[in-house]
Coordinates of C-alpha atoms in Angstrom, one line a residue:
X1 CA -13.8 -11.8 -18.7
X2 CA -9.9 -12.6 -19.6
X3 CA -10.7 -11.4 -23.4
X4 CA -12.0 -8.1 -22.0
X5 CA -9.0 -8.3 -19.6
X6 CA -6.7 -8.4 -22.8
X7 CA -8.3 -6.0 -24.8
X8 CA -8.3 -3.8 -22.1
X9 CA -3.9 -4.0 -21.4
X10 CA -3.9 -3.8 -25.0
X11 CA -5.3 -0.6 -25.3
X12 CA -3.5 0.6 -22.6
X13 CA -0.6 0.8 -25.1
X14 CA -1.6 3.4 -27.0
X15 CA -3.1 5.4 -24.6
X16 CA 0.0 5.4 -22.7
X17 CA 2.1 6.7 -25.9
X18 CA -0.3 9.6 -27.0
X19 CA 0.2 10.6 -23.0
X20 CA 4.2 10.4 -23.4
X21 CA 3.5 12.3 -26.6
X22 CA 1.7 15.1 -24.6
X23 CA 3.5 15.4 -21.9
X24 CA 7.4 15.4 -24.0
X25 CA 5.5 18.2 -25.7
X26 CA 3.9 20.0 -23.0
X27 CA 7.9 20.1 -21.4
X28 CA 9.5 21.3 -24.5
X29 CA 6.9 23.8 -25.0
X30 CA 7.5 25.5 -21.8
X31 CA 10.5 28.2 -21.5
X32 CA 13.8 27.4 -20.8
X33 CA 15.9 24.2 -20.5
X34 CA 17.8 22.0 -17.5
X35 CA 21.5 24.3 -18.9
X36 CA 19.5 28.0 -17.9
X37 CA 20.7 27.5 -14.5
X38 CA 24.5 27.4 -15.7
X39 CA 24.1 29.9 -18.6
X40 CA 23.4 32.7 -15.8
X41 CA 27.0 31.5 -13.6
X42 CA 29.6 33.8 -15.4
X43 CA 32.1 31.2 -14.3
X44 CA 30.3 28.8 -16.7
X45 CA 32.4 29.0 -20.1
X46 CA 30.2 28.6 -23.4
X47 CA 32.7 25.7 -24.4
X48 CA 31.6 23.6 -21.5
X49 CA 27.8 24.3 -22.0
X50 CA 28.4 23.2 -25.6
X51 CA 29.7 20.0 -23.4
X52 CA 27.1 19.4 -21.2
X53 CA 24.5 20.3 -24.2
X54 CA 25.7 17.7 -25.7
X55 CA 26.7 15.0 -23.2
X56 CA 22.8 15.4 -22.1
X57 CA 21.6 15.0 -25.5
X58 CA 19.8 18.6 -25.7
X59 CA 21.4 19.9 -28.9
X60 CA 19.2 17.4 -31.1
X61 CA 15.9 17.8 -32.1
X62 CA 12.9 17.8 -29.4
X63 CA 11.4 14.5 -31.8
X64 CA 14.7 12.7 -31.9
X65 CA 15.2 13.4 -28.2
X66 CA 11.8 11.5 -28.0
X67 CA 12.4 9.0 -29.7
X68 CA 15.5 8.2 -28.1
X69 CA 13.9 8.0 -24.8
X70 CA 11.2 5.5 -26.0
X71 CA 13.7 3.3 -27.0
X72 CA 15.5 3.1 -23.7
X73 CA 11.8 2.7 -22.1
X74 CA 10.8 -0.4 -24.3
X75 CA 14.4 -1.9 -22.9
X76 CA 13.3 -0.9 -19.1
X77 CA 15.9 1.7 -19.2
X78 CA 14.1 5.0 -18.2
X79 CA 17.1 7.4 -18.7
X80 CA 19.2 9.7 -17.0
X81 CA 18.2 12.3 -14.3
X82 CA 20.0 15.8 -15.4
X83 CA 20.1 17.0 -11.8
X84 CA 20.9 13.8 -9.8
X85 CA 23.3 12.5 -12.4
X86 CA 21.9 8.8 -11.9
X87 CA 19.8 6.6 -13.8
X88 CA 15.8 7.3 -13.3
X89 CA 15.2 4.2 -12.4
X90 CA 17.5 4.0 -9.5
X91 CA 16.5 7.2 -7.9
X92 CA 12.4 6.9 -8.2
X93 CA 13.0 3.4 -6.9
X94 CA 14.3 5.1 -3.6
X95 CA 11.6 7.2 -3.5
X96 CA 8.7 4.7 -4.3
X97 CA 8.8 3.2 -0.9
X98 CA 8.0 6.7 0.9
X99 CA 4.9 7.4 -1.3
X100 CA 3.6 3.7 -1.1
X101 CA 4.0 3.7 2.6
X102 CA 2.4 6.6 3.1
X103 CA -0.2 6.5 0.8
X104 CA -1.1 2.9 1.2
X105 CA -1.7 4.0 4.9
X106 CA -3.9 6.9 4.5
X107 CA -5.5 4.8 1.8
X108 CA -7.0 1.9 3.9
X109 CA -7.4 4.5 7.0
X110 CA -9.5 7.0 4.4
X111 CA -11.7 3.9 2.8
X112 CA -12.1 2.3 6.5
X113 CA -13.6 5.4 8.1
X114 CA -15.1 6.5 5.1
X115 CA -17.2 3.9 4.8
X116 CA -18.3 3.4 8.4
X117 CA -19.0 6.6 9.0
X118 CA -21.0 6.9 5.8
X119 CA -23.1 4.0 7.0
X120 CA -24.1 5.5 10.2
X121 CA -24.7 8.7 9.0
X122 CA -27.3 7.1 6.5
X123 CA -28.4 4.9 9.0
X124 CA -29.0 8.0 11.9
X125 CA -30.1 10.5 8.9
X126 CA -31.1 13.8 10.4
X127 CA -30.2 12.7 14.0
X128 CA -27.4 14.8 16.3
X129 CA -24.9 11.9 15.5
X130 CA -25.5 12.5 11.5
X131 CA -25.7 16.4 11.4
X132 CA -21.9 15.9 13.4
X133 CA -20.6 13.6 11.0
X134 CA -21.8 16.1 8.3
X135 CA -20.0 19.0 9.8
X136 CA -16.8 17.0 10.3
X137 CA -17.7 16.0 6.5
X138 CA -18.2 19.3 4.9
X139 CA -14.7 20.7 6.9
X140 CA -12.9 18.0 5.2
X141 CA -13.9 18.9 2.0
X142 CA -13.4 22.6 2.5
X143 CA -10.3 22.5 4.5
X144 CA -7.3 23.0 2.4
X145 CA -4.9 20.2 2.6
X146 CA -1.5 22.8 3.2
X147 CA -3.4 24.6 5.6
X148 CA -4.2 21.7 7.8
X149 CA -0.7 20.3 7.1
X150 CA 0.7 23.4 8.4
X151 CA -1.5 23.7 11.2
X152 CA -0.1 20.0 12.1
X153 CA 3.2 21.5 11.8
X154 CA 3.0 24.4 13.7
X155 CA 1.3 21.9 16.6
X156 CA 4.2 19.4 16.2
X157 CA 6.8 22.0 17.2
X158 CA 5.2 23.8 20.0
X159 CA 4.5 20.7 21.7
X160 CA 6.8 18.3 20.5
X161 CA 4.5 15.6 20.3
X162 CA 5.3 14.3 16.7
X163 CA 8.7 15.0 14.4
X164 CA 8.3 17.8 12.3
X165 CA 8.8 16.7 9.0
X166 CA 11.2 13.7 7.3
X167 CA 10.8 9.7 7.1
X168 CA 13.8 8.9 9.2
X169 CA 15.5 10.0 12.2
X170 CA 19.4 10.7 12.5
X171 CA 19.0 7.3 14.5
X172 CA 17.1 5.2 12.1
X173 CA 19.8 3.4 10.7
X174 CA 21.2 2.4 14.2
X175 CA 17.7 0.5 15.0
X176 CA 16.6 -2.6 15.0
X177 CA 14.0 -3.8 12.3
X178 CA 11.1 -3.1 14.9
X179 CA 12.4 -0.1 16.4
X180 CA 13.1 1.6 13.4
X181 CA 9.4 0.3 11.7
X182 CA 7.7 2.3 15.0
X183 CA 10.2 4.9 14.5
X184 CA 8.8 5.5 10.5
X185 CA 5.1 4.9 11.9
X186 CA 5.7 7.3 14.4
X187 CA 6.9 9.9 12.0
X188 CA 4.4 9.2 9.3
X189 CA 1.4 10.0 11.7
X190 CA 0.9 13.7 11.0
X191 CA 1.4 13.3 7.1
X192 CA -1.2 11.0 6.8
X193 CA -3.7 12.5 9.0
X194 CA -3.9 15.3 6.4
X195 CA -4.3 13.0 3.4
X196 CA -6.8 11.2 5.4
X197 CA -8.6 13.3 6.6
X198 CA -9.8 15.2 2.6
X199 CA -10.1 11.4 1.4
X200 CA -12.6 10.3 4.0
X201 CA -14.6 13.1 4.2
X202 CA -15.8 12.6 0.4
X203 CA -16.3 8.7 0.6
X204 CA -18.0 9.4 3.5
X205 CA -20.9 11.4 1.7
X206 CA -20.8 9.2 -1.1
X207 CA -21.5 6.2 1.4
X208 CA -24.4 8.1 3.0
X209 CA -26.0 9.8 0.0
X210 CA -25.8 6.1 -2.0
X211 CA -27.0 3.9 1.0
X212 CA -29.9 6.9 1.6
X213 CA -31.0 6.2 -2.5
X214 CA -31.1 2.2 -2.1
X215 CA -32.9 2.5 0.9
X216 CA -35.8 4.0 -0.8
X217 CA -35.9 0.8 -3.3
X218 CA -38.7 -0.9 -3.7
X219 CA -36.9 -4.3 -3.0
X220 CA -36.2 -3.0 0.1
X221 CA -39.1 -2.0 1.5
X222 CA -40.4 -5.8 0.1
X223 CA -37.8 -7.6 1.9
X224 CA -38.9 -5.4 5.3
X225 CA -42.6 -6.5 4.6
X226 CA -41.2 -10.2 4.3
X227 CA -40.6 -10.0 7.7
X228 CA -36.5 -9.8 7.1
X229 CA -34.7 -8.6 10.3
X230 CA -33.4 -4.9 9.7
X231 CA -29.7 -6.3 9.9
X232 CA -30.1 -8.7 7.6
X233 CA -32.0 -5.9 5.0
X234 CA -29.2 -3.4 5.5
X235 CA -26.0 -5.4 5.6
X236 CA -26.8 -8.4 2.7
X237 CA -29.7 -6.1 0.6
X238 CA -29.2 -2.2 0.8
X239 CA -25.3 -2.5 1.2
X240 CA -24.4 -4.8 -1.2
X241 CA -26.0 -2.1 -3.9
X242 CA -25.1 0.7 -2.6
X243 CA -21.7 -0.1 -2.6
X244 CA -21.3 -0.4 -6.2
X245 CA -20.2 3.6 -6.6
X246 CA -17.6 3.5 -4.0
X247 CA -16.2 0.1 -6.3
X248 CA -15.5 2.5 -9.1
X249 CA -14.1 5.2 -7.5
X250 CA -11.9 2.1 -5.3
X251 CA -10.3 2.0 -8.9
X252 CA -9.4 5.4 -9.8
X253 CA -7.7 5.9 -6.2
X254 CA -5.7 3.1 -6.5
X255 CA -3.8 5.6 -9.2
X256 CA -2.7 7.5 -6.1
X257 CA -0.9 4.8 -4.1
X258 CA 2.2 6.0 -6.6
X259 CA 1.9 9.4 -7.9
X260 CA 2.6 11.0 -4.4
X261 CA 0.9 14.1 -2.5
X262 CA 3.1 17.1 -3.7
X263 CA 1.7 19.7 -0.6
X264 CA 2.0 16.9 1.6
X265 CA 5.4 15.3 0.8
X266 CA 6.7 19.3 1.0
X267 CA 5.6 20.6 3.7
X268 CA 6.6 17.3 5.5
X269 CA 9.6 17.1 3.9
X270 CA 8.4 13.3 3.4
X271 CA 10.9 11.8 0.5
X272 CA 7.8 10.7 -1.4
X273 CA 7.8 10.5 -5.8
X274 CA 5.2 13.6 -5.8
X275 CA 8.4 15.6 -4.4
X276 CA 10.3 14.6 -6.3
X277 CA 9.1 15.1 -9.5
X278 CA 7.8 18.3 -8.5
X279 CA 11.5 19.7 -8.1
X280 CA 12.0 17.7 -11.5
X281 CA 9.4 20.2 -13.3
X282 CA 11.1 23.0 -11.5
X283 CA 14.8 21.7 -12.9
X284 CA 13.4 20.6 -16.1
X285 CA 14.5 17.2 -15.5
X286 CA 12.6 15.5 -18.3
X287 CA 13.3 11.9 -17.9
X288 CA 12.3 11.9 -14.7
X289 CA 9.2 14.1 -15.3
X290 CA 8.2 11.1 -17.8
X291 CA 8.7 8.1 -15.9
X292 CA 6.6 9.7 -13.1
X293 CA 4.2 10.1 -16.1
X294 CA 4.3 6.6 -17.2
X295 CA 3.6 5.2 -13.8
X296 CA 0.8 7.5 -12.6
X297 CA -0.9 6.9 -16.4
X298 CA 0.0 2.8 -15.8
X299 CA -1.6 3.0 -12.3
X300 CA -4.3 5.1 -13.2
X301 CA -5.7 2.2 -16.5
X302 CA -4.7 -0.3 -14.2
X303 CA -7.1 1.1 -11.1
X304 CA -9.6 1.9 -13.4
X305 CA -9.7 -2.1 -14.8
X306 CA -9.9 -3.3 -11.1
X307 CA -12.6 -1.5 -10.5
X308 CA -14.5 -2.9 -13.7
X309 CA -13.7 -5.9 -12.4
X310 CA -14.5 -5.6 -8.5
X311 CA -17.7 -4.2 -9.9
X312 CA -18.5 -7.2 -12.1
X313 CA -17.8 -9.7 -8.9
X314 CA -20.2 -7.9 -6.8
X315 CA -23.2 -7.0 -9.3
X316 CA -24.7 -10.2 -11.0
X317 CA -26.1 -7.7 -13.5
X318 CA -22.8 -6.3 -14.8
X319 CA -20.9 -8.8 -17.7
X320 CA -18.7 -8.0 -19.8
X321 CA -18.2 -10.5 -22.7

């Protein structure tokens, strides 16, 4: 297992350069540059465009520009933000604790009711209590995240129940640690009930459709002619496989926890790292574009590893040597 382990962060490596690669590339390809903004301000002179071409490193070659970057990378320097005129580094730090908070919420609150609801669904199949958890199911999956968002929005300022949009409150920094930790809780309620409610709604059928499949098992039907209590053929025999799908797709979400809900984080006006790099794309802000890029493809091998590993724990049959 630790060989596969290290073979596995080794190729990480060179994945994660071909996606730099791609991604440098796919941003120089597109039209215009960071300076367009300036060039259309008449009270911009050309000699001071020269400058800031210059002082921002544009007037060299796309590759060298590249390369220049990588090298700042490998030192755990991540550059210099063209629109915030601060080091990367600094600024997504500031914003990583907004998406982690929020997403590592609606994370355990999506997996949670995900997974209990998918097990009495399966368990009730075809009963009133399973065709409701279908329907709430199926409008999960075809509600659109922005229009639910606003929906929560438009509720939040008609009745004043929840804060319409932002992490803190003019009073935050006044608080006490608890005060101010309810006061961020409070606030993060309505943000999270959107991403929640899309990511449950999917685990949700995947729990019912893969618990429905194992139930049908021979092994299972053996163990119920043995005599075994229901309980104990459910929860230590039919569970324990059918579980094994949901492990693999635990590992690709865990790539989420960092790479921030753009819709979300907008409409909100949550100051999460999907925001942000959004506005980065719009300002062609490269460096920050590619450090969002390095963490979301970092997270995403990572998550992916996890899962090959949470699946070998829990299936005897899996090894990888």
């Amino acid at each position: 297992m630790i060989k596969y382990i290290a073979r596995r962060l080794i190729i990480m490596l060179p994945e994660l350069w071909i996606i730099t690669i791609i991604v440098f590339a796919l941003i120089q390809l597109s039209p215009g540059t960071f300076l367009d903004q300036y060039k259309l301000d008449p009270s911009v002179s050309q000699e001071t465009l020269k400058a800031m071409e210059k002082e921002l490193g544009l007037d060299k070659p796309a590759i060298v520009q590249y390369f220049y970057w990588l090298g700042k990378v490998v030192r755990g320097d991540f550059g210099y933000s063209f629109y915030y005129r601060r080091p990367v580094a600094s600024l997504i730090g500031e914003r990583l604790l907004g998406t982690f908070v929020l997403s590592l919420y609606s994370f355990v609150l999506s997996w949670i009711i995900g997974v209990v609801l998918g097990i009495v669904s399966a368990l009730k199949k075809y009963t009133l209590t399973d065709k409701i958890l279908t329907v709430v199911a199926f409008s999960g999956l075809a509600l659109p995240g922005f229009f639910l968002a606003l929906v929560l929005l438009y509720m939040a300022a008609r009745t004043g129940w929840f804060p319409i949009g932002g992490m803190y409150s003019p009073e935050t920094s006044r608080l006490d640690v608890w005060n101010a930790f309810k006061d961020i809780f409070w606030r993060m309620q309505l943000p999270a009930f959107t991403l929640t409610f899309g990511g449950f709604a999917g685990l949700m059928r995947y729990m019912r459709g893969s618990l429905l499949d194992v139930l049908n098992e021979d092994y299972v039907e053996f163990a119920r002619a043995k005599g075994m209590p229901e309980r104990v053929v459910i929860y230590k025999h039919a569970l324990r496989n059918a579980i094994n799908p949901l492990i693999t797709m635990f590992g690709y979400s865990l790539s989420g926890l960092l790479s921030g809900a753009v819709i979300t984080e907008t409409i909100f006006s949550w100051p999460g790292l999907g925001r942000l790099t959004y506005q980065a794309l719009l300002q062609k802000d490269y460096y920050v574009v590619m450090a969002s890029t390095v963490i979301g493809t970092v997270l995403l091998v990572l998550g992916n590893l996890v899962g090959d590993i949470l699946l070998a724990a829990v299936d005897p049959r899996i090894r990888y040597e």
